[in-house]
Coordinates of C-alpha atoms in Angstrom, one line a residue:
X1 CA -47.2 15.7 38.4
X2 CA -43.9 15.3 36.5
X3 CA -42.4 18.4 38.1
X4 CA -43.4 17.2 41.6
X5 CA -41.8 13.7 41.0
X6 CA -38.7 15.5 39.6
X7 CA -38.3 17.6 42.7
X8 CA -38.8 14.6 44.9
X9 CA -36.2 12.6 43.0
X10 CA -33.7 15.5 43.2
X11 CA -34.2 15.8 47.0
X12 CA -33.1 12.2 47.6
X13 CA -29.6 11.3 48.7
X14 CA -27.3 9.7 46.1
X15 CA -27.4 6.4 48.0
X16 CA -31.2 6.3 48.1
X17 CA -31.4 7.2 44.4
X18 CA -29.1 4.3 43.6
X19 CA -31.2 2.0 45.7
X20 CA -34.4 3.1 44.1
X21 CA -32.9 2.8 40.7
X22 CA -31.7 -0.8 41.5
X23 CA -35.1 -1.6 42.8
X24 CA -36.9 -0.4 39.6
X25 CA -34.4 -2.2 37.3
X26 CA -33.9 -5.5 39.1
X27 CA -36.8 -8.0 38.9
X28 CA -34.7 -10.4 40.9
X29 CA -34.4 -8.0 43.8
X30 CA -38.1 -7.3 43.8
X31 CA -39.1 -11.0 43.7
X32 CA -36.6 -11.9 46.5
X33 CA -37.7 -9.0 48.8
X34 CA -41.4 -9.6 48.1
X35 CA -41.0 -13.3 48.9
X36 CA -39.0 -12.6 52.0
X37 CA -41.5 -10.0 53.3
X38 CA -44.5 -12.3 52.6
X39 CA -42.7 -15.2 54.3
X40 CA -41.8 -13.1 57.3
X41 CA -45.5 -12.0 57.6
X42 CA -46.7 -15.6 57.4
X43 CA -44.0 -17.0 59.8
X44 CA -44.8 -14.1 62.2
X45 CA -48.5 -14.9 62.2
X46 CA -48.0 -18.6 62.6
X47 CA -45.4 -18.0 65.4
X48 CA -47.8 -15.7 67.2
X49 CA -50.5 -18.3 67.1
X50 CA -48.2 -21.0 68.4
X51 CA -47.0 -18.7 71.2
X52 CA -50.5 -17.9 72.3
X53 CA -51.5 -21.6 72.3
X54 CA -48.3 -22.5 74.2
X55 CA -48.9 -19.7 76.7
X56 CA -52.6 -20.7 77.3
X57 CA -51.5 -24.4 77.6
X58 CA -48.8 -23.5 80.2
X59 CA -51.2 -21.4 82.2
X60 CA -54.1 -23.9 82.1
X61 CA -51.7 -26.6 83.3
X62 CA -50.3 -24.4 86.0
X63 CA -53.8 -23.4 87.2
X64 CA -54.8 -27.1 87.4
X65 CA -51.7 -27.9 89.4
X66 CA -52.2 -24.9 91.7
X67 CA -55.8 -25.7 92.4
X68 CA -55.0 -29.3 93.2
X69 CA -52.2 -28.2 95.6
X70 CA -54.5 -25.7 97.3
X71 CA -57.2 -28.3 97.7
X72 CA -54.6 -30.6 99.4
X73 CA -53.4 -27.8 101.7
X74 CA -57.0 -26.8 102.7
X75 CA -57.9 -30.4 103.3
X76 CA -54.9 -31.0 105.4
X77 CA -55.5 -27.8 107.4
X78 CA -59.2 -28.7 108.1
X79 CA -58.1 -32.2 109.2
X80 CA -55.6 -30.7 111.7
X81 CA -58.2 -28.3 112.9
X82 CA -60.7 -31.0 113.5
X83 CA -58.1 -33.1 115.3
X84 CA -57.2 -30.2 117.6
X85 CA -60.7 -28.9 118.2
X86 CA -61.1 -30.7 121.4
X87 CA -57.9 -29.6 123.1
X88 CA -57.2 -26.1 121.6
X89 CA -59.2 -23.2 123.1
X90 CA -56.8 -20.3 122.3
X91 CA -57.9 -18.7 119.0
X92 CA -54.6 -16.9 118.2
X93 CA -52.6 -20.1 119.1
X94 CA -54.9 -22.0 116.8
X95 CA -54.3 -19.5 114.0
X96 CA -50.5 -19.8 114.3
X97 CA -50.7 -23.6 114.4
X98 CA -52.9 -23.4 111.2
X99 CA -50.9 -21.0 109.1
X100 CA -47.3 -21.6 110.2
X101 CA -46.9 -25.1 108.7
X102 CA -48.5 -23.8 105.5
X103 CA -46.1 -20.9 105.3
X104 CA -43.1 -23.1 106.0
X105 CA -44.2 -25.5 103.2
X106 CA -44.8 -22.5 100.9
X107 CA -41.4 -21.1 101.4
X108 CA -39.9 -24.5 100.6
X109 CA -42.1 -25.0 97.6
X110 CA -41.9 -21.5 96.2
X111 CA -45.3 -20.0 97.0
X112 CA -46.6 -17.4 99.6
X113 CA -49.5 -17.6 102.0
X114 CA -51.7 -15.0 103.6
X115 CA -54.2 -15.6 106.4
X116 CA -56.9 -12.9 106.5
X117 CA -59.8 -12.6 108.9
X118 CA -61.9 -13.2 110.7
X119 CA -64.6 -12.3 108.3
X120 CA -67.1 -9.8 109.5
X121 CA -64.5 -7.4 111.0
X122 CA -63.7 -4.2 109.1
X123 CA -59.9 -4.7 109.2
X124 CA -58.5 -4.1 105.7
X125 CA -55.9 -6.6 104.6
X126 CA -53.6 -3.9 103.3
X127 CA -53.4 -2.3 106.8
X128 CA -51.7 -5.4 108.1
X129 CA -54.4 -7.6 109.3
X130 CA -53.7 -11.3 109.3
X131 CA -50.7 -13.6 109.1
X132 CA -48.6 -13.9 105.9
X133 CA -45.3 -15.0 104.4
X134 CA -42.3 -12.8 105.4
X135 CA -41.3 -10.3 102.7
X136 CA -44.6 -10.4 100.9
X137 CA -46.4 -7.1 100.1
X138 CA -50.1 -7.5 100.8
X139 CA -50.8 -5.4 97.7
X140 CA -50.3 -8.7 95.9
X141 CA -53.8 -9.7 96.9
X142 CA -56.2 -8.1 94.3
X143 CA -59.1 -6.1 95.6
X144 CA -61.5 -8.1 93.4
X145 CA -60.7 -11.4 95.0
X146 CA -60.6 -9.9 98.4
X147 CA -64.1 -8.5 97.8
X148 CA -65.2 -12.0 96.9
X149 CA -64.4 -13.3 100.4
X150 CA -66.2 -10.5 102.3
X151 CA -68.5 -13.0 103.9
X152 CA -68.7 -16.6 105.1
X153 CA -69.2 -19.8 103.1
X154 CA -67.6 -18.4 100.0
X155 CA -66.4 -20.8 97.3
X156 CA -62.8 -21.2 96.4
X157 CA -61.7 -18.6 93.8
X158 CA -58.5 -17.8 91.8
X159 CA -57.2 -15.0 89.7
X160 CA -54.0 -13.8 88.0
X161 CA -52.0 -11.2 90.0
X162 CA -48.7 -9.4 90.4
X163 CA -46.8 -10.8 93.3
X164 CA -44.7 -8.0 95.0
X165 CA -41.9 -9.1 97.3
X166 CA -39.3 -7.0 99.2
X167 CA -35.8 -8.3 98.8
X168 CA -33.1 -8.2 101.5
X169 CA -31.6 -5.0 100.0
X170 CA -35.0 -3.2 100.3
X171 CA -35.8 -3.3 96.5
X172 CA -39.3 -4.4 95.5
X173 CA -39.5 -7.2 93.0
X174 CA -42.7 -7.9 91.0
X175 CA -43.5 -11.3 89.3
X176 CA -46.6 -12.5 87.6
X177 CA -48.5 -15.2 89.5
X178 CA -51.7 -16.9 90.4
X179 CA -53.6 -16.3 93.6
X180 CA -56.1 -18.8 95.1
X181 CA -58.4 -18.1 98.0
X182 CA -60.3 -20.5 100.2
X183 CA -62.1 -20.2 103.6
X184 CA -61.6 -22.3 106.8
X185 CA -63.4 -22.0 110.2
X186 CA -61.5 -22.2 113.5
X187 CA -63.2 -24.4 116.1
X188 CA -61.7 -22.3 118.9
X189 CA -63.7 -19.1 118.2
X190 CA -66.1 -20.3 115.4
X191 CA -64.9 -17.5 113.1
X192 CA -64.2 -17.9 109.4
X193 CA -60.8 -17.1 108.0
X194 CA -59.5 -16.8 104.4
X195 CA -56.3 -18.4 103.2
X196 CA -54.7 -16.9 100.1
X197 CA -52.1 -18.9 98.2
X198 CA -49.9 -16.9 95.8
X199 CA -48.0 -19.1 93.3
X200 CA -45.4 -17.3 91.0
X201 CA -45.3 -18.0 87.2
X202 CA -41.6 -17.6 86.8
X203 CA -41.1 -21.2 85.6
X204 CA -43.8 -20.7 83.0
X205 CA -42.2 -17.4 82.0
X206 CA -38.9 -19.1 81.5
X207 CA -40.5 -21.8 79.5
X208 CA -42.4 -19.3 77.3
X209 CA -39.2 -17.3 76.8
X210 CA -37.4 -20.5 75.7
X211 CA -40.1 -21.3 73.3
X212 CA -40.1 -17.7 72.0
X213 CA -36.4 -17.8 71.4
X214 CA -36.7 -21.1 69.6
X215 CA -39.5 -19.9 67.4
X216 CA -37.5 -16.7 66.5
X217 CA -34.4 -18.7 65.7
X218 CA -36.4 -21.1 63.6
X219 CA -38.3 -18.2 61.9
X220 CA -35.1 -16.4 61.1
X221 CA -33.5 -19.6 59.6
X222 CA -36.7 -20.3 57.6
X223 CA -36.9 -16.8 56.2
X224 CA -33.2 -16.9 55.3
X225 CA -33.7 -20.3 53.6
X226 CA -36.7 -19.0 51.7
X227 CA -34.6 -15.9 50.6
X228 CA -31.8 -18.1 49.5
X229 CA -34.1 -20.5 47.5
X230 CA -35.9 -17.6 46.0
X231 CA -32.6 -15.9 44.9
X232 CA -31.4 -19.2 43.4
X233 CA -34.6 -19.8 41.5
X234 CA -34.9 -16.3 40.2
X235 CA -31.3 -16.2 39.3
X236 CA -31.8 -19.3 37.1
X237 CA -34.7 -17.5 35.3
X238 CA -33.3 -13.9 35.3
X239 CA -29.8 -14.7 34.2
X240 CA -30.9 -15.9 30.7
X241 CA -33.2 -12.9 30.5
X242 CA -30.3 -10.5 31.3
X243 CA -28.2 -12.2 28.6
X244 CA -31.1 -11.8 26.1
X245 CA -31.3 -8.1 27.1
X246 CA -27.6 -7.6 26.5
X247 CA -27.7 -9.4 23.1
X248 CA -30.8 -7.4 22.2
X249 CA -29.0 -4.1 23.0
X250 CA -26.0 -5.2 20.9
X251 CA -28.4 -6.0 18.0
X252 CA -30.1 -2.6 18.4
X253 CA -26.6 -1.1 18.2
X254 CA -26.0 -2.7 14.8
X255 CA -24.1 -5.8 15.8
X256 CA -26.4 -8.1 13.9
X257 CA -24.2 -11.2 14.3
X258 CA -24.8 -11.4 18.1
X259 CA -26.7 -14.6 19.2
X260 CA -27.7 -16.2 22.5
X261 CA -26.1 -19.4 23.7
X262 CA -28.6 -22.3 23.7
X263 CA -28.0 -24.8 26.6
X264 CA -30.4 -27.6 27.3
X265 CA -33.9 -28.2 26.0
X266 CA -36.1 -26.4 28.6
X267 CA -38.3 -23.4 28.1
X268 CA -35.4 -21.0 28.5
X269 CA -33.4 -22.9 25.8
X270 CA -36.4 -22.8 23.5
X271 CA -36.7 -19.1 24.1
X272 CA -33.0 -18.6 23.2
X273 CA -33.5 -20.7 20.1
X274 CA -36.5 -18.6 19.0
X275 CA -34.7 -15.4 19.8
X276 CA -31.7 -16.5 17.6
X277 CA -34.2 -17.4 14.8
X278 CA -35.8 -14.0 15.1
X279 CA -32.4 -12.3 15.1
X280 CA -31.3 -14.2 12.0
X281 CA -34.5 -13.3 10.1
X282 CA -34.1 -9.6 11.1
X283 CA -30.5 -9.6 10.0
X284 CA -31.5 -11.1 6.7
X285 CA -34.3 -8.7 6.2
X286 CA -32.2 -5.7 7.2
X287 CA -29.5 -6.7 4.8
X288 CA -32.1 -7.1 2.0
X289 CA -33.5 -3.7 2.8
X290 CA -30.0 -2.2 2.9
X291 CA -29.2 -3.7 -0.4
X292 CA -32.5 -2.5 -1.9
X293 CA -32.0 1.0 -0.5
X294 CA -28.5 1.0 -1.9
X295 CA -29.8 -0.1 -5.3
X296 CA -32.5 2.6 -5.2
X297 CA -30.1 5.3 -4.3
X298 CA -27.7 4.1 -7.0
X299 CA -30.6 4.0 -9.5
X300 CA -31.7 7.5 -8.6
X301 CA -28.1 8.8 -8.8
X302 CA -27.4 7.1 -12.1
X303 CA -30.8 8.1 -13.7
X304 CA -30.5 11.7 -12.6
X305 CA -26.9 11.9 -14.0
X306 CA -27.7 10.0 -17.2
X307 CA -30.7 12.2 -17.9
X308 CA -28.7 15.4 -17.8
X309 CA -27.3 15.0 -21.3
X310 CA -30.5 14.1 -23.2
X311 CA -32.4 16.7 -21.2
X312 CA -29.9 19.3 -22.3
X313 CA -30.4 18.3 -25.9
X314 CA -34.2 18.3 -25.6
X315 CA -34.0 21.6 -23.8
X316 CA -32.0 23.2 -26.7
X317 CA -34.5 21.9 -29.2
X318 CA -37.4 23.1 -27.1
X319 CA -35.9 26.5 -26.7
X320 CA -35.7 26.8 -30.5
X321 CA -39.3 25.7 -31.0
X322 CA -40.5 28.0 -28.2
X323 CA -38.7 31.0 -29.6
X324 CA -40.2 30.3 -33.1
X325 CA -43.7 29.6 -31.8
X326 CA -45.0 32.9 -33.3
X327 CA -44.5 31.5 -36.8
X328 CA -46.5 28.3 -36.0
X329 CA -50.2 27.7 -36.2
X330 CA -52.0 28.0 -32.9
X331 CA -52.1 24.3 -32.1
X332 CA -48.3 23.9 -32.8
X333 CA -47.5 27.0 -30.8
X334 CA -49.5 25.8 -27.8
X335 CA -47.7 22.4 -28.0
X336 CA -44.4 24.3 -28.0
X337 CA -45.4 26.2 -24.8
X338 CA -46.6 22.9 -23.1
X339 CA -43.4 21.3 -24.0
X340 CA -41.4 24.1 -22.5
X341 CA -43.5 24.0 -19.3
X342 CA -43.1 20.2 -18.9
X343 CA -39.4 20.5 -19.5
X344 CA -39.2 23.0 -16.7
X345 CA -41.0 20.7 -14.4
X346 CA -38.8 17.8 -15.5
X347 CA -35.7 19.8 -14.9
X348 CA -36.9 20.7 -11.4
X349 CA -37.5 17.1 -10.7
X350 CA -34.0 16.2 -11.9
X351 CA -32.4 18.9 -9.8
X352 CA -34.3 17.5 -6.7
X353 CA -33.2 14.0 -7.6
X354 CA -29.6 15.1 -7.8
X355 CA -29.8 16.9 -4.5
X356 CA -31.3 13.7 -2.9
X357 CA -28.4 11.7 -4.4
X358 CA -25.9 14.1 -2.7
X359 CA -27.6 13.6 0.7
X360 CA -27.6 9.8 0.2
X361 CA -23.9 9.9 -0.7
X362 CA -23.1 12.1 2.3
X363 CA -21.6 14.7 -0.1
X364 CA -23.8 17.6 0.9
X365 CA -21.8 20.4 2.7
X366 CA -22.7 23.6 4.4
X367 CA -21.5 27.1 3.4
X368 CA -22.5 29.1 6.4
X369 CA -22.5 32.8 7.0
X370 CA -24.1 35.1 9.6
X371 CA -27.3 36.5 8.2
X372 CA -30.6 38.0 9.3
X373 CA -33.3 35.4 8.6
X374 CA -35.9 38.1 8.3
X375 CA -34.2 39.1 4.9
X376 CA -34.3 35.5 3.8
X377 CA -38.0 35.2 4.6
X378 CA -38.8 38.5 2.9
X379 CA -37.1 37.3 -0.3
X380 CA -38.9 34.0 -0.3
X381 CA -42.3 35.6 0.3
X382 CA -41.8 38.2 -2.4
X383 CA -40.9 35.5 -4.8
X384 CA -44.0 33.5 -3.9
X385 CA -46.3 36.5 -4.1
X386 CA -47.4 35.9 -7.7
X387 CA -48.4 32.3 -6.8
X388 CA -50.3 33.5 -3.7
X389 CA -52.1 36.1 -5.8
X390 CA -53.0 33.5 -8.4
X391 CA -54.4 31.3 -5.6
X392 CA -56.1 34.2 -3.9
X393 CA -54.2 33.6 -0.6
X394 CA -52.7 36.3 1.6
X395 CA -49.2 35.8 3.0
X396 CA -48.4 37.7 6.2
X397 CA -44.9 38.0 7.7
X398 CA -44.9 39.0 11.4
X399 CA -41.7 41.0 11.7
X400 CA -39.9 40.6 15.0
X401 CA -38.6 43.7 16.8
X402 CA -35.0 42.5 16.9
X403 CA -33.1 40.9 14.0
X404 CA -33.1 37.1 13.9
X405 CA -29.5 36.3 13.1
X406 CA -27.9 32.9 12.7
X407 CA -25.0 31.2 11.1
X408 CA -26.6 29.2 8.2
X409 CA -26.2 28.1 4.6
X410 CA -28.4 30.8 3.1
X411 CA -29.2 28.8 -0.1
X412 CA -30.4 25.8 1.9
X413 CA -32.4 27.8 4.5
X414 CA -34.0 29.8 1.7
X415 CA -35.0 26.5 0.0
X416 CA -36.5 25.2 3.2
X417 CA -38.6 28.3 3.7
X418 CA -39.6 28.4 0.1
X419 CA -40.9 24.8 0.3
X420 CA -42.9 25.6 3.4
X421 CA -44.4 28.8 2.1
X422 CA -45.3 27.3 -1.3
X423 CA -46.8 24.2 0.4
X424 CA -48.8 26.5 2.7
X425 CA -50.1 28.6 -0.3
X426 CA -50.9 25.4 -2.2
X427 CA -52.9 23.9 0.7
X428 CA -54.6 27.1 2.1
X429 CA -58.3 27.8 1.8
X430 CA -58.5 30.3 -1.0
X431 CA -62.2 31.0 -0.5
X432 CA -61.7 32.3 3.0
X433 CA -60.3 35.9 2.8
X434 CA -60.1 36.2 6.6
X435 CA -57.5 33.5 6.8
X436 CA -53.9 33.9 5.7
X437 CA -50.6 32.1 5.6
X438 CA -48.7 33.5 8.6
X439 CA -44.9 33.4 8.8
X440 CA -43.3 34.1 12.2
X441 CA -39.7 34.4 13.3
X442 CA -38.1 34.5 16.7
X443 CA -34.7 33.9 18.3
X444 CA -33.0 33.6 21.7
X445 CA -29.5 33.1 22.9
X446 CA -29.2 29.6 21.4
X447 CA -31.7 29.1 18.6
X448 CA -33.6 30.7 15.9
X449 CA -37.0 29.5 14.6
X450 CA -39.4 30.1 11.7
X451 CA -43.0 28.9 11.6
X452 CA -45.3 28.8 8.7
X453 CA -49.0 28.5 9.5
X454 CA -51.8 27.8 7.1
X455 CA -55.6 27.3 7.7
X456 CA -56.1 24.7 4.9
X457 CA -57.2 21.1 4.9
X458 CA -54.7 20.1 7.5
X459 CA -53.6 16.5 8.1
X460 CA -55.6 13.5 8.8
X461 CA -54.6 11.2 11.7
X462 CA -51.9 8.8 10.6
X463 CA -50.5 11.1 7.8
X464 CA -48.1 12.9 10.1
X465 CA -45.6 10.0 10.0
X466 CA -45.4 10.1 6.2
X467 CA -45.3 13.8 5.4
X468 CA -41.5 14.0 5.0
X469 CA -41.4 10.8 2.9
X470 CA -40.1 11.1 -0.6
X471 CA -42.7 11.5 -3.3
X472 CA -45.5 11.6 -0.7
X473 CA -48.4 14.0 -1.1
X474 CA -51.2 14.4 1.4
X475 CA -53.8 14.5 -1.4
X476 CA -52.7 12.7 -4.6
X477 CA -55.7 14.1 -6.4
X478 CA -54.8 17.7 -5.7
X479 CA -54.0 19.8 -8.8
X480 CA -50.3 20.5 -9.0
X481 CA -50.7 24.3 -9.4
X482 CA -47.3 24.8 -7.8
X483 CA -45.5 22.2 -9.8
X484 CA -44.5 20.1 -6.8
X485 CA -42.3 17.0 -7.2
X486 CA -43.1 15.4 -3.8
X487 CA -39.4 15.8 -2.8
X488 CA -39.6 19.3 -1.3
X489 CA -40.2 18.4 2.3
X490 CA -37.8 15.5 2.2
X491 CA -35.0 17.8 0.9
X492 CA -36.0 20.4 3.5
X493 CA -35.7 17.9 6.3
X494 CA -32.2 16.9 5.1
X495 CA -31.2 20.6 4.9
X496 CA -32.4 21.0 8.5
X497 CA -30.4 18.0 9.6
X498 CA -27.3 19.4 8.0
X499 CA -27.7 22.5 10.2
X500 CA -28.2 20.3 13.3
X501 CA -31.7 21.6 13.5
X502 CA -35.3 20.4 13.6
X503 CA -38.0 20.5 11.0
X504 CA -41.3 19.7 12.7
X505 CA -45.0 19.9 11.9
X506 CA -48.4 20.1 13.6
X507 CA -51.7 19.5 11.8
X508 CA -55.4 18.8 12.4
X509 CA -58.0 17.9 9.8
X510 CA -59.9 21.1 8.9
X511 CA -57.7 23.3 11.1
X512 CA -54.7 23.6 8.9
X513 CA -51.1 22.9 9.7
X514 CA -48.0 24.6 11.0
X515 CA -44.4 23.8 10.2
X516 CA -41.5 24.9 12.4
X517 CA -37.9 25.2 11.4
X518 CA -35.5 25.5 14.4
X519 CA -31.8 25.9 13.9
X520 CA -28.9 26.7 16.3
X521 CA -27.7 30.3 16.0
X522 CA -24.1 29.2 15.9
X523 CA -23.0 26.5 13.5
X524 CA -22.2 23.2 15.3
X525 CA -24.0 24.1 18.5
X526 CA -26.3 21.7 20.2
X527 CA -30.0 22.5 19.9
X528 CA -32.1 21.9 23.0
X529 CA -35.3 24.0 22.6
X530 CA -37.2 26.3 20.2
X531 CA -38.1 29.9 20.7
X532 CA -41.5 29.3 19.0
X533 CA -44.2 26.8 20.0
X534 CA -45.0 24.0 17.5
X535 CA -48.7 24.0 18.3
X536 CA -50.3 27.3 17.1
X537 CA -51.9 29.6 19.5
X538 CA -55.2 29.6 17.6
X539 CA -55.5 25.8 17.7
X540 CA -58.4 24.2 19.7
X541 CA -57.8 23.6 23.4
X542 CA -58.3 19.9 22.9
X543 CA -55.0 19.6 21.0
X544 CA -52.6 17.2 22.4
X545 CA -49.4 18.5 24.0
X546 CA -46.4 18.2 21.6
X547 CA -43.1 16.7 22.7
X548 CA -40.3 18.4 20.9
X549 CA -37.3 16.5 19.8
X550 CA -35.1 15.9 16.8
X551 CA -36.6 16.5 13.4
X552 CA -37.0 12.8 12.7
X553 CA -38.4 12.0 16.2
X554 CA -41.2 14.4 16.9
X555 CA -44.1 12.9 18.8
X556 CA -47.7 13.9 19.5
X557 CA -50.9 11.9 19.9
X558 CA -51.7 12.6 16.2
X559 CA -51.2 15.1 13.4
X560 CA -47.5 15.8 13.9
X561 CA -45.2 15.8 10.8
X562 CA -41.6 14.9 11.5

């Protein structure tokens, strides 16, 4: 999924990537755009409803007017026919006298007239039967309404239609309209004829267009007003938040004196006041911790240096007693041996404290040379073999085919590997002969890596964050068979940092642990990956994926030591 989104992002144009980045990072833009879109949808819906109601109102009013006008024309036509029935005997002359005045009035009032009939004769209207307004295309009369008047004594009917006219230049023009049909009977021949009145809706179309333009203009202005108000409101809220973000970034960068400006007494001002109070408390606590840390480092440095002289004196006396123990009684001789052993442990602790003091003071330096790390690992494993035999643990080194060369400080890398191997032996399961401490090496063009895998007690969830802390032990009750001081991994991590490398760990309760040292092959080079995986191949499939990173920022779901 991550790879797919990465390919999608890479395929976008720079402008689109900048727009998407701005969209993700700007809450003001998202609020304004969302509000404008929602407002546009609501205004569009309301405008559509208003237009539909306006259209229906205009058409209903036009239909009422048209029907009233048609009733008046039909009434006038029947009155003229009744008045002329006694004198007029020519049917065609009576048809012309009937329809010509109506056509003349229609041309002056803007509507067209068609006289069709007589009913009962199979003469299709579209084939030219009847009288009609000049320039009118008889296709304007819908077949449905024509079928309605296929007999006599039909009621008045109306319908919407498309009025087709032929202009003087020969071009046909189509306009929406209303057609109304009504029947009349000529006294001269007794036949029934149908009068069709076609009224255009151009005025209503113009009115509806005017209303539509007015609504669009009002909608545009309303949406612009909503956008402006939303931008102004969000700006008043977002601007203090942006200022708080900038101040927080400067605080995170170490500028602890930065504060927000408090203006007014509203919620934003109270937030700024609370933020400043929090920043002041954090500054005070950080200074206290820095002072405490400085005091602790100074104390460790002073104690470790001050103990050198009395330790040397006690060591000289202990050496004399230890050399002469054969002349003592058994109890005194055993005491001399215990004294010598505890002095060795105390001296190792003092050496570790002095090394920690050098790291704290920034006085630790690298003395690099190009070496084969396989030789370093072999020396460490050979030196730890007696301890492994004493614990009943096998130590296996998987030799790579090619030499693993790197520019390192041999003394420091040897100390790191020794700490890892001794810890693995100390925590391994001695009663399981099938399991062994496995040391692997690998390298590529940019990095070299060493992993140490044990199948011991492992690490419980939550312990991974503390494994490199000074004086921390995963099991305080464990017998100190290796004489550990609790500073080994802390010193190893500092040694890895000096090389620009990573010291990482994986662990599961009951599945053991694996430590990985990764260092650049060339001194001062940037480290971007490791040739060996942190999670061992024999780990359970349910293990979480490990995100590699700097030695002090390794992250997994649980069980990672960093």
